[in-house]
Coordinates of C-alpha atoms in Angstrom, one line a residue:
Chain F
X5 CA 222.7 239.5 50.2
X6 CA 225.1 241.0 52.6
X7 CA 224.9 240.2 56.3
X8 CA 223.1 242.8 58.3
X9 CA 224.4 244.1 61.6
X10 CA 222.7 242.8 64.8
X11 CA 221.3 246.3 65.4
X12 CA 219.6 246.5 62.0
X13 CA 218.3 243.0 62.5
X14 CA 216.8 243.8 65.9
X15 CA 215.2 246.9 64.5
X16 CA 213.7 245.0 61.7
X17 CA 212.3 242.4 64.1
X18 CA 210.9 245.2 66.3
X19 CA 209.3 246.8 63.2
X20 CA 207.6 243.6 62.2
X21 CA 206.4 243.1 65.8
X22 CA 204.9 246.6 66.0
X23 CA 203.1 246.1 62.7
X24 CA 202.0 242.6 63.0
X25 CA 201.2 242.0 66.7
X26 CA 198.2 244.5 66.9
X27 CA 196.8 242.9 63.7
X28 CA 197.1 239.4 65.4
X29 CA 195.0 240.7 68.3
X30 CA 192.3 241.9 65.9
X31 CA 192.3 238.5 64.1
X32 CA 192.2 236.6 67.4
X33 CA 189.2 238.7 68.7
X34 CA 187.3 238.0 65.5
X35 CA 187.0 234.3 66.6
X36 CA 185.4 235.1 69.9
X37 CA 182.1 233.6 71.1
X38 CA 181.4 236.6 73.3
X39 CA 179.6 239.9 72.6
X40 CA 182.5 242.3 73.0
X41 CA 185.8 243.1 71.3
X42 CA 188.1 241.8 74.0
X43 CA 191.3 240.0 74.3
X44 CA 191.7 237.2 75.1
X45 CA 188.6 236.0 73.2
X46 CA 185.9 234.3 75.2
X47 CA 185.6 230.9 73.6
X48 CA 186.0 230.1 69.9
X49 CA 183.4 230.4 67.2
X50 CA 182.9 231.7 63.6
X51 CA 179.6 233.4 64.5
X52 CA 181.0 236.9 63.9
X53 CA 182.1 235.9 60.4
X54 CA 178.5 234.8 59.7
X55 CA 177.3 238.1 61.1
X56 CA 179.8 240.1 59.1
X57 CA 179.0 238.4 55.8
X58 CA 175.3 238.7 56.3
X59 CA 175.2 242.2 57.6
X60 CA 173.7 244.0 54.7
X61 CA 175.4 247.5 55.0
X62 CA 178.8 245.7 54.9
X63 CA 177.9 243.4 51.9
X64 CA 176.4 246.4 50.0
X65 CA 179.4 248.5 50.8
X66 CA 181.8 245.7 49.8
X67 CA 180.2 245.5 46.4
X68 CA 180.3 249.3 46.1
X69 CA 184.0 249.4 47.0
X70 CA 184.9 246.7 44.6
X71 CA 183.0 248.3 41.8
X72 CA 184.5 251.7 42.5
X73 CA 188.1 250.4 42.9
X74 CA 187.8 248.4 39.7
X75 CA 186.4 251.2 37.6
X76 CA 188.8 253.8 39.1
X77 CA 191.8 251.6 38.5
X78 CA 190.8 251.0 34.8
X79 CA 190.2 254.7 34.3
X80 CA 193.5 255.7 36.0
X81 CA 195.4 253.2 33.8
X82 CA 193.6 254.3 30.6
X83 CA 194.5 257.9 31.3
X84 CA 197.8 257.3 33.1
X85 CA 199.6 255.0 30.6
X86 CA 199.2 257.3 27.6
X87 CA 200.1 260.2 29.8
X88 CA 203.3 258.4 31.0
X89 CA 204.3 257.7 27.4
X90 CA 203.6 261.3 26.4
X91 CA 205.6 262.6 29.3
X92 CA 208.6 260.3 28.9
X93 CA 208.8 259.5 25.3
X94 CA 207.0 262.4 23.6
X95 CA 208.4 265.8 22.9
X96 CA 206.0 267.5 25.3
X97 CA 206.5 271.2 25.9
X98 CA 206.6 271.8 29.7
X99 CA 206.7 268.2 30.5
X100 CA 207.9 268.6 34.1
X101 CA 204.8 270.8 34.6
X102 CA 202.5 268.1 33.2
X103 CA 204.3 265.4 35.2
X104 CA 203.9 267.5 38.3
X105 CA 200.2 267.9 37.6
X106 CA 199.7 264.2 37.3
X107 CA 201.6 263.5 40.5
X108 CA 200.0 266.3 42.6
X109 CA 197.2 264.2 44.2
X110 CA 200.0 262.4 46.0
X111 CA 200.9 265.6 47.9
X112 CA 197.6 267.4 48.3
X113 CA 195.8 266.5 51.5
X114 CA 193.0 264.1 50.5
X115 CA 190.5 265.8 52.7
X116 CA 191.1 269.0 50.7
X117 CA 190.7 267.2 47.4
X118 CA 187.5 265.5 48.7
X119 CA 186.1 268.8 49.9
X120 CA 186.9 270.5 46.6
X121 CA 185.3 267.7 44.6
X122 CA 182.3 267.8 46.8
X123 CA 181.8 271.5 46.2
X124 CA 182.6 271.5 42.5
X125 CA 181.3 268.2 41.3
X126 CA 178.3 267.5 43.5
X127 CA 177.1 271.0 44.5
X128 CA 178.0 272.9 41.3
X129 CA 177.8 270.4 38.6
X130 CA 175.2 268.3 40.4
X131 CA 176.9 265.0 39.6
X132 CA 175.6 262.0 41.6
X133 CA 177.9 260.8 44.4
X134 CA 179.1 257.7 42.4
X135 CA 180.3 259.9 39.5
X136 CA 182.0 262.2 42.0
X137 CA 183.6 259.3 43.8
X138 CA 184.8 257.8 40.5
X139 CA 186.4 261.1 39.5
X140 CA 187.9 261.6 42.9
X141 CA 189.4 258.1 43.1
X142 CA 190.7 258.2 39.5
X143 CA 192.5 261.4 40.4
X144 CA 193.8 259.8 43.5
X145 CA 195.2 256.8 41.6
X146 CA 196.7 258.7 38.7
X147 CA 200.0 259.3 40.5
X148 CA 200.4 255.6 41.1
X149 CA 199.6 254.7 37.5
X150 CA 202.0 257.3 36.2
X151 CA 204.8 256.6 38.6
X152 CA 204.8 252.8 38.5
X153 CA 204.3 252.5 34.7
X154 CA 206.8 255.3 34.3
X155 CA 209.4 253.4 36.4
X156 CA 209.1 250.4 34.1
X157 CA 209.2 252.6 31.0
X158 CA 212.5 254.1 32.2
X159 CA 213.9 250.5 32.3
X160 CA 212.6 249.6 28.9
X161 CA 214.9 250.0 25.9
X162 CA 213.6 252.8 23.7
X163 CA 215.1 251.0 20.7
X164 CA 212.4 248.3 21.1
X165 CA 209.7 250.7 19.9
X166 CA 212.1 252.0 17.2
X167 CA 212.7 248.4 16.0
X168 CA 209.0 247.8 15.7
X169 CA 208.5 250.9 13.7
X170 CA 211.4 250.1 11.5
X171 CA 209.9 246.6 10.8
X172 CA 206.8 248.3 9.6
X173 CA 204.5 248.8 12.6
X174 CA 202.5 252.1 12.8
X175 CA 202.8 254.0 16.1
X176 CA 199.4 252.5 17.3
X177 CA 200.4 249.0 16.4
X178 CA 203.8 249.5 18.1
X179 CA 202.0 250.5 21.3
X180 CA 199.8 247.4 21.3
X181 CA 202.3 244.8 20.1
X182 CA 205.4 246.0 21.9
X183 CA 205.0 248.9 24.4
X184 CA 202.1 247.4 26.3
X185 CA 203.4 243.8 26.5
X186 CA 206.9 245.0 27.6
X187 CA 205.3 247.2 30.3
X188 CA 202.9 244.4 31.4
X189 CA 204.5 243.7 34.8
X190 CA 204.6 247.4 35.5
X191 CA 201.0 247.8 34.5
X192 CA 199.9 244.9 36.7
X193 CA 201.7 246.3 39.7
X194 CA 200.2 249.8 39.0
X195 CA 196.8 248.1 38.8
X196 CA 197.3 246.2 42.1
X197 CA 198.6 249.3 43.9
X198 CA 195.8 251.5 42.5
X199 CA 193.1 248.9 43.4
X200 CA 194.3 248.6 47.0
X201 CA 194.7 252.4 47.3
X202 CA 191.2 253.0 46.1
X203 CA 189.7 250.2 48.2
X204 CA 191.3 251.5 51.4
X205 CA 190.7 255.2 50.9
X206 CA 188.8 256.9 53.6
X207 CA 189.1 260.8 53.3
X208 CA 187.7 261.2 49.7
X209 CA 185.2 258.4 50.1
X210 CA 184.0 260.0 53.4
X211 CA 183.3 263.4 51.9
X212 CA 181.6 262.1 48.8
X213 CA 179.5 259.4 50.4
X214 CA 175.7 259.2 50.2
X215 CA 173.0 256.9 51.6
X216 CA 172.9 255.0 48.3
X217 CA 176.6 254.6 47.7
X218 CA 179.1 254.2 50.5
X219 CA 182.4 252.4 50.5
X220 CA 183.3 249.6 52.9
X221 CA 186.0 251.5 54.9
X222 CA 183.6 254.4 55.4
X223 CA 180.8 252.0 56.4
X224 CA 183.1 250.2 58.8
X225 CA 184.2 253.5 60.3
X226 CA 180.6 254.5 60.7
X227 CA 179.8 251.3 62.4
X228 CA 182.7 251.5 64.9
X229 CA 181.6 254.9 66.0
X230 CA 178.3 253.5 67.2
X231 CA 179.0 249.8 68.0
X232 CA 181.9 247.9 69.4
X233 CA 181.2 244.3 68.5
X234 CA 183.5 241.6 67.1
X235 CA 181.8 241.9 63.8
X236 CA 184.2 244.7 62.9
X237 CA 187.2 242.4 63.8
X238 CA 185.7 239.6 61.7
X239 CA 185.2 242.0 58.7
X240 CA 188.8 243.2 59.1
X241 CA 190.1 239.7 59.2
X242 CA 188.3 238.8 56.0
X243 CA 189.8 241.8 54.3
X244 CA 193.2 240.8 55.6
X245 CA 192.7 237.3 54.3
X246 CA 191.6 238.6 50.9
X247 CA 194.7 240.8 50.6
X248 CA 197.0 238.0 51.6
X249 CA 195.4 235.7 49.0
X250 CA 195.8 238.5 46.3
X251 CA 199.4 239.0 47.2
X252 CA 200.2 235.3 47.1
X253 CA 198.5 234.8 43.8
X254 CA 200.3 237.8 42.4
X255 CA 203.6 236.4 43.7
X256 CA 202.9 233.0 42.2
X257 CA 202.0 234.4 38.8
X258 CA 204.6 237.1 38.5
X259 CA 206.8 237.3 41.5
X260 CA 207.2 240.4 43.6
X261 CA 210.5 241.2 42.1
X262 CA 208.9 241.5 38.7
X263 CA 205.8 243.2 39.9
X264 CA 207.8 245.9 41.7
X265 CA 210.7 245.8 39.3
X266 CA 208.0 246.5 36.7
X267 CA 209.6 245.3 33.5
X268 CA 209.3 242.4 31.1
X269 CA 212.8 241.4 30.1
Chain C
X15 CA 227.1 252.2 -10.1
X16 CA 223.5 252.6 -8.8
X17 CA 222.8 254.6 -5.7
X18 CA 220.6 252.9 -3.1
X19 CA 220.2 255.9 -0.9
X20 CA 221.5 259.4 -0.8
X21 CA 222.0 262.3 1.7
X22 CA 221.6 265.6 -0.1
X23 CA 222.9 268.6 1.9
X24 CA 221.6 267.0 5.1
X25 CA 222.1 268.9 8.4
X26 CA 220.9 268.2 11.9
X27 CA 221.2 270.6 14.8
X28 CA 220.4 269.7 18.4
X29 CA 220.0 273.2 20.0
X30 CA 223.4 274.9 19.4
X31 CA 225.1 271.7 18.6
X32 CA 225.5 270.8 14.9
X33 CA 225.6 267.0 14.8
X34 CA 225.6 266.7 11.0
X35 CA 226.7 269.6 8.8
X36 CA 225.5 269.7 5.2
X37 CA 226.2 266.0 4.5
X38 CA 226.3 264.9 0.8
X39 CA 226.7 261.2 0.6
X40 CA 225.7 258.4 -1.9
X41 CA 225.2 254.9 -0.6
X42 CA 226.2 252.5 -3.4
X43 CA 223.8 249.6 -4.2
X44 CA 225.0 246.2 -3.2
X45 CA 228.0 247.5 -1.3
X46 CA 229.0 247.7 2.3
X47 CA 229.5 251.3 3.3
X48 CA 230.9 252.2 6.8
X49 CA 230.5 255.5 8.5
X50 CA 233.6 255.8 10.7
X51 CA 234.5 258.4 13.3
X52 CA 234.9 259.1 17.0
X53 CA 231.8 259.5 19.1
X54 CA 229.9 262.8 18.4
X55 CA 231.1 262.9 14.8
X56 CA 227.6 262.5 13.4
X57 CA 227.7 259.0 12.1
X58 CA 224.9 257.6 14.3
X59 CA 222.8 260.7 13.8
X60 CA 223.2 260.2 10.0
X61 CA 222.2 256.6 10.2
X62 CA 219.2 257.4 12.3
X63 CA 218.1 260.1 9.8
X64 CA 218.4 257.5 7.0
X65 CA 216.2 255.1 9.1
X66 CA 213.7 257.8 9.9
X67 CA 214.2 258.0 13.6
X68 CA 215.6 261.6 13.5
X69 CA 214.3 264.3 11.2
X70 CA 216.9 266.3 9.4
X71 CA 217.0 270.0 10.1
X72 CA 217.7 270.7 6.5
X73 CA 218.3 268.7 3.3
X74 CA 216.8 265.6 1.7
X75 CA 217.1 261.9 2.3
X76 CA 216.6 259.9 -0.9
X77 CA 216.0 256.2 -0.8
X78 CA 215.7 254.2 -4.1
X79 CA 215.7 257.5 -6.0
X80 CA 212.6 258.9 -4.2
X81 CA 212.5 261.6 -1.5
X82 CA 211.9 260.0 1.9
X83 CA 212.8 262.9 4.1
X84 CA 209.3 263.1 5.7
X85 CA 208.5 259.3 5.6
X86 CA 208.1 257.6 9.0
X87 CA 210.4 254.6 9.7
X88 CA 207.6 252.1 8.9
X89 CA 207.3 253.4 5.4
X90 CA 211.0 253.1 4.5
X91 CA 211.5 249.3 4.3
X92 CA 214.9 249.3 5.9
X93 CA 216.3 246.7 8.2
X94 CA 218.0 248.0 11.2
X95 CA 220.2 246.3 13.8
X96 CA 220.5 248.3 17.0
X97 CA 223.5 248.5 19.3
X98 CA 221.3 247.0 22.1
X99 CA 219.8 244.5 19.6
X100 CA 216.3 245.6 20.8
X101 CA 214.9 242.1 20.6
X102 CA 211.2 241.9 21.8
X103 CA 211.5 240.1 25.1
X104 CA 207.9 238.9 25.1
X105 CA 208.3 237.0 21.8
X106 CA 210.2 233.9 20.8
X107 CA 213.2 234.1 18.5
X108 CA 210.9 233.0 15.6
X109 CA 208.3 235.6 16.7
X110 CA 210.9 238.3 16.6
X111 CA 212.2 237.3 13.1
X112 CA 208.6 237.0 11.8
X113 CA 207.4 240.3 13.3
X114 CA 208.0 242.3 10.1
X115 CA 206.6 239.6 7.9
X116 CA 203.4 239.4 9.9
X117 CA 203.0 243.2 9.5
X118 CA 203.5 242.7 5.8
X119 CA 200.7 240.1 5.9
X120 CA 202.9 237.3 4.5
X121 CA 200.8 234.1 4.7
X122 CA 201.6 231.8 7.6
X123 CA 203.3 229.0 5.7
X124 CA 205.5 231.4 3.7
X125 CA 206.3 233.3 6.9
X126 CA 207.5 230.2 8.6
X127 CA 209.7 229.3 5.6
X128 CA 211.3 232.8 5.5
X129 CA 211.8 232.9 9.2
X130 CA 213.6 229.5 9.0
X131 CA 215.6 230.8 6.0
X132 CA 216.7 233.9 7.8
X133 CA 217.7 232.0 11.0
X134 CA 219.5 229.5 8.8
X135 CA 221.4 232.3 7.2
X136 CA 222.7 233.5 10.5
X137 CA 223.4 230.0 11.8
X138 CA 220.6 229.8 14.4
X139 CA 218.2 227.4 12.6
X140 CA 217.6 225.4 15.7
X141 CA 216.8 228.2 18.2
X142 CA 213.4 229.5 16.9
X143 CA 211.5 228.5 20.0
X144 CA 213.8 230.1 22.5
X145 CA 213.2 233.5 24.2
X146 CA 215.8 236.1 23.4
X147 CA 216.9 236.3 27.1
X148 CA 217.9 232.6 27.0
X149 CA 220.5 233.4 24.3
X150 CA 224.1 234.6 24.5
X151 CA 225.0 238.1 23.4
X152 CA 226.4 236.8 20.1
X153 CA 223.3 234.7 19.4
X154 CA 221.1 237.7 20.2
X155 CA 223.0 239.7 17.7
X156 CA 222.4 237.1 15.0
X157 CA 218.7 237.1 15.8
X158 CA 218.7 240.9 15.4
X159 CA 220.4 240.4 12.0
X160 CA 217.9 237.7 11.0
X161 CA 215.0 239.9 12.0
X162 CA 216.3 242.8 9.9
X163 CA 217.1 240.6 6.9
X164 CA 213.8 238.6 6.9
X165 CA 211.8 241.6 5.6
X166 CA 214.1 241.7 2.6
X167 CA 214.9 245.4 3.3
X168 CA 216.1 247.9 0.7
X169 CA 219.0 248.6 2.9
X170 CA 220.4 246.9 6.0
X171 CA 221.5 249.4 8.6
X172 CA 223.9 248.3 11.4
X173 CA 224.5 250.7 14.4
X174 CA 227.8 249.6 16.1
X175 CA 226.6 246.0 15.8
X176 CA 229.8 244.5 17.2
X177 CA 230.5 246.8 20.1
X178 CA 228.8 244.7 22.7
X179 CA 230.6 241.5 21.8
X180 CA 233.9 240.2 23.2
X181 CA 237.0 240.7 21.2
X182 CA 237.2 237.2 19.7
X183 CA 233.5 237.1 18.7
X184 CA 233.8 240.6 17.2
X185 CA 236.5 239.6 14.8
X186 CA 234.5 236.4 13.9
X187 CA 231.3 238.4 13.3
X188 CA 233.1 240.8 10.9
X189 CA 233.5 237.9 8.5
X190 CA 230.0 236.6 9.2
X191 CA 228.5 240.0 8.3
X192 CA 230.5 240.1 5.1
X193 CA 229.4 236.6 4.2
X194 CA 225.8 237.4 4.8
X195 CA 226.1 240.6 2.7
X196 CA 227.7 238.6 -0.1
X197 CA 225.0 235.9 0.0
X198 CA 222.1 238.2 0.1
X199 CA 223.5 241.0 -2.1
X200 CA 222.1 243.5 0.4
X201 CA 223.2 247.1 0.5
X202 CA 224.6 247.6 4.0
X203 CA 225.4 250.8 5.9
X204 CA 227.5 250.1 9.1
X205 CA 228.3 252.7 11.8
X206 CA 231.5 252.1 13.8
X207 CA 234.2 253.9 15.7
X208 CA 236.7 251.0 15.1
X209 CA 239.0 251.7 12.2
X210 CA 240.2 248.1 12.0
X211 CA 236.6 246.9 11.7
X212 CA 235.9 249.5 9.0
X213 CA 239.1 248.7 7.0
X214 CA 238.4 245.0 7.1
X215 CA 234.6 245.1 6.3
X216 CA 234.0 248.0 4.0
X217 CA 233.7 248.3 0.2
X218 CA 233.5 252.0 0.8
X219 CA 234.4 253.8 4.0
X220 CA 233.5 257.3 5.0
X221 CA 235.5 259.0 7.7
X222 CA 233.5 261.7 9.6
X223 CA 234.4 264.3 12.1
X224 CA 232.3 267.1 13.6
X225 CA 229.4 266.4 11.3
X226 CA 231.4 266.5 8.1
X227 CA 232.9 263.9 5.8
X228 CA 236.7 264.1 6.1
X229 CA 237.5 261.6 3.5
X230 CA 235.9 258.6 1.7
X231 CA 237.0 255.8 -0.5
X232 CA 237.8 252.1 -0.7
X233 CA 239.9 251.0 2.4
X234 CA 243.0 250.2 0.2
X235 CA 242.8 253.7 -1.4
X236 CA 242.1 255.5 1.8
X237 CA 244.5 253.9 4.3
X238 CA 247.8 254.6 2.4
X239 CA 246.7 258.1 1.6
X240 CA 245.0 259.9 4.4
X241 CA 244.0 263.4 3.3
X242 CA 244.5 265.3 6.5
X243 CA 245.8 264.9 10.0
X244 CA 242.5 263.9 11.5
X245 CA 242.0 261.0 9.1
X246 CA 245.7 260.0 9.6
X247 CA 245.4 260.0 13.4
X248 CA 242.1 258.2 13.3
X249 CA 243.5 255.4 11.1
X250 CA 246.4 255.0 13.5
X251 CA 249.2 257.1 12.1
X252 CA 251.4 258.4 14.9
X253 CA 254.2 260.3 13.2
X254 CA 253.6 263.9 12.2
X255 CA 256.3 266.3 11.2
X256 CA 256.7 269.5 9.3
X257 CA 259.5 269.3 6.7
X258 CA 260.9 272.6 5.2
X259 CA 260.1 271.6 1.6
X260 CA 257.0 269.4 1.9
X261 CA 255.0 270.9 4.8
X262 CA 253.1 268.6 7.1
X263 CA 253.8 264.9 6.4
X264 CA 253.0 261.6 8.1
X265 CA 254.8 258.3 7.9
X266 CA 253.9 254.9 9.3
X267 CA 256.2 253.7 12.1
X268 CA 257.2 250.5 10.3
X269 CA 258.4 252.5 7.2
X270 CA 261.1 254.4 9.2
X271 CA 264.7 253.3 9.3
X272 CA 266.8 254.0 12.3
X273 CA 270.7 254.0 12.0
X274 CA 273.3 254.7 14.6
X275 CA 275.2 257.9 14.6
X276 CA 274.6 261.6 14.1
X277 CA 274.3 262.2 10.4
X278 CA 273.2 265.5 9.0
X279 CA 269.6 265.6 7.7
X280 CA 268.7 265.6 4.1
X281 CA 265.0 265.9 3.0
X282 CA 264.1 262.5 4.4
X283 CA 266.6 262.0 7.2
X284 CA 266.7 263.7 10.6
X285 CA 268.9 263.2 13.6
X286 CA 267.1 262.1 16.7
X287 CA 267.6 261.1 20.3
X288 CA 266.2 257.8 21.6
X289 CA 263.6 258.4 24.3
X290 CA 262.5 254.9 25.2
X291 CA 262.5 251.4 23.7
X292 CA 259.8 248.8 24.0
X293 CA 260.6 245.2 23.0
X294 CA 257.5 243.3 21.7
X295 CA 259.0 240.1 20.4
X296 CA 259.1 240.5 16.6
X297 CA 258.6 244.2 16.8
X298 CA 260.8 246.7 18.6
X299 CA 259.1 250.1 19.1
X300 CA 261.4 253.0 19.5
X301 CA 260.2 256.4 20.7
X302 CA 262.4 259.2 19.5
X303 CA 262.8 263.0 19.7
X304 CA 263.7 264.2 16.2
X305 CA 265.5 267.5 15.8
X306 CA 263.4 269.3 13.2
X307 CA 263.6 273.0 14.0
X308 CA 266.5 275.4 13.7
X309 CA 266.6 276.3 17.4
X310 CA 266.8 272.6 18.4
X311 CA 263.1 272.2 18.5
X312 CA 262.1 268.5 18.6
X313 CA 259.2 266.4 17.2
X314 CA 258.2 263.0 18.8
X315 CA 258.4 260.1 16.4
X316 CA 257.8 256.4 16.8
X317 CA 259.7 253.8 14.7
X318 CA 258.7 250.2 14.5
X319 CA 261.7 248.0 13.8
X320 CA 262.1 244.3 13.2
X321 CA 263.9 242.9 16.2
X322 CA 265.7 240.2 14.2
X323 CA 267.0 242.7 11.7
X324 CA 269.0 244.7 14.3
X325 CA 272.8 244.6 14.0
X326 CA 275.0 244.7 17.1
X327 CA 275.8 248.4 16.2
X328 CA 272.1 249.1 16.1
X329 CA 271.6 247.5 19.5
X330 CA 274.4 249.5 20.9
X331 CA 272.8 252.8 19.8
X332 CA 269.3 251.9 20.9
X333 CA 269.3 253.1 24.5
X334 CA 267.7 256.1 26.0
X335 CA 269.7 259.1 25.1
X336 CA 271.4 257.4 22.2
X337 CA 271.9 259.5 19.0
X338 CA 270.5 258.1 15.8
X339 CA 269.5 259.1 12.3
X340 CA 265.9 258.5 11.3
X341 CA 265.1 258.2 7.6
X342 CA 262.3 257.3 5.3
X343 CA 261.9 256.8 1.6
X344 CA 260.3 260.0 0.0
X345 CA 257.5 258.0 -1.5
X346 CA 256.5 256.7 2.0
X347 CA 255.9 260.2 3.2
X348 CA 252.2 261.3 2.9
X349 CA 251.6 265.0 2.6
X350 CA 248.6 266.1 4.7
X351 CA 246.3 269.1 4.2
X352 CA 246.6 270.2 7.8

């Protein structure tokens, strides 16, 4: 790696400070013994973690969020991977149009998407809010699935699939024995990115929520609007810890370079 | 002679570009045929049509006497070695070589035996457990060969197989591929842009340009008698001149004689001016401007002389601007079609 200039280095340090320091304040306040979100924390205790993990709206919402993120990720990959292959390897008429369609949720304001889905799916088609959320989140994740797996497909040698065909594999067999394994790091990274994107989403989840099914970010947002207790800091800290653990595990298993490089070589 | 595969009036267009133009070509059973030509001549497109990766725009592809024009690659039973080798990175070397056998439902024990046999044939018997990326380029190339051979294909197709190897290894692999071909008796089609490779390896060579066959034949028939200027240039001929009575002819640099002095030209002798001289040890290359036209028009020629055969008079004449006479035996001149 080449040496960076002192200016670039200071900017990088400043950037990290701006991003990380506020988070540290949140983490610190989560350990308070007092009743209010205040820094410095008054005393040290884990009571707010107890509160957070036993507060039923949070635990319900956490399960809902996990369920939604998992299903939406699976659906987005199931639709996105074949779509990527068709766009990049197939002889698709108007492929840039199709690609644009799959990437469009990235550009459209999510509130508009949410509102449109609310009107069409819930009011017109009378789907329940879980179905509407699942469709909304899947659409939201499609660009990530298509882009990230697409990036690894660009790096993959097209002759690999030709070689498999030449050795006697049908197109379907080639897909499962060669294409998917070669794209595995790309698919894992698309899955991680999709899962986190769905899990953190607020705008679409906000518009499509109901009393029975509400995601964790929406529930937390709702909570903060009415209460200002350290329970929210504790919940945030738990989410942060879970994300860090996920990242470390992914790094251990695959390495970030491979996850974000996205190709099995 | 039996024909293993045949192109019958095969054309392929890409938009306005004609990559292959009504190709008729028979691939002889048990022989090594090379398709030779510059990039864009249609050789790779032809090979890929034979393998089933590109559909012909017109014409028929026959394999083993049957029409395979519409058959997908997996129904053709051909072994292909790609320029990039295309080894499956998520499988071991043995997994790669056994891939085609697994698909053919060859029982495990026999599969293991045939994988070992194929790896032995390419000299990699000990590397079955490695991953392809742990191997050198030359070893990867051998694995690709073993993988293609293991299925006992009807034809072995090689797409510029040596172009990614360093010069020394490339020359060594020419002999290796010939040896493997002789041991297995396989019919081989090899695509290359390297005329030396084609001359050394082929039983039959096919020179292509602009989607058409320019000339074909055994290397020792083809090299001394190029049919036209394109083939001659591609095979490394440098001297082209139009003689009043013979039209366009070519002659190899080492078959020219250069003598001092300004002698009038007969049919096979022309007077020339030395342009430059390059000493290369054994060989001395002399660039000349031969006076060929009536109005003093000149044609560039190159003569390759033996340095140890030069007399002191020769040496005295061989300097830029020196006047010499260039001659060749009439039977060393090859008439070209244009």
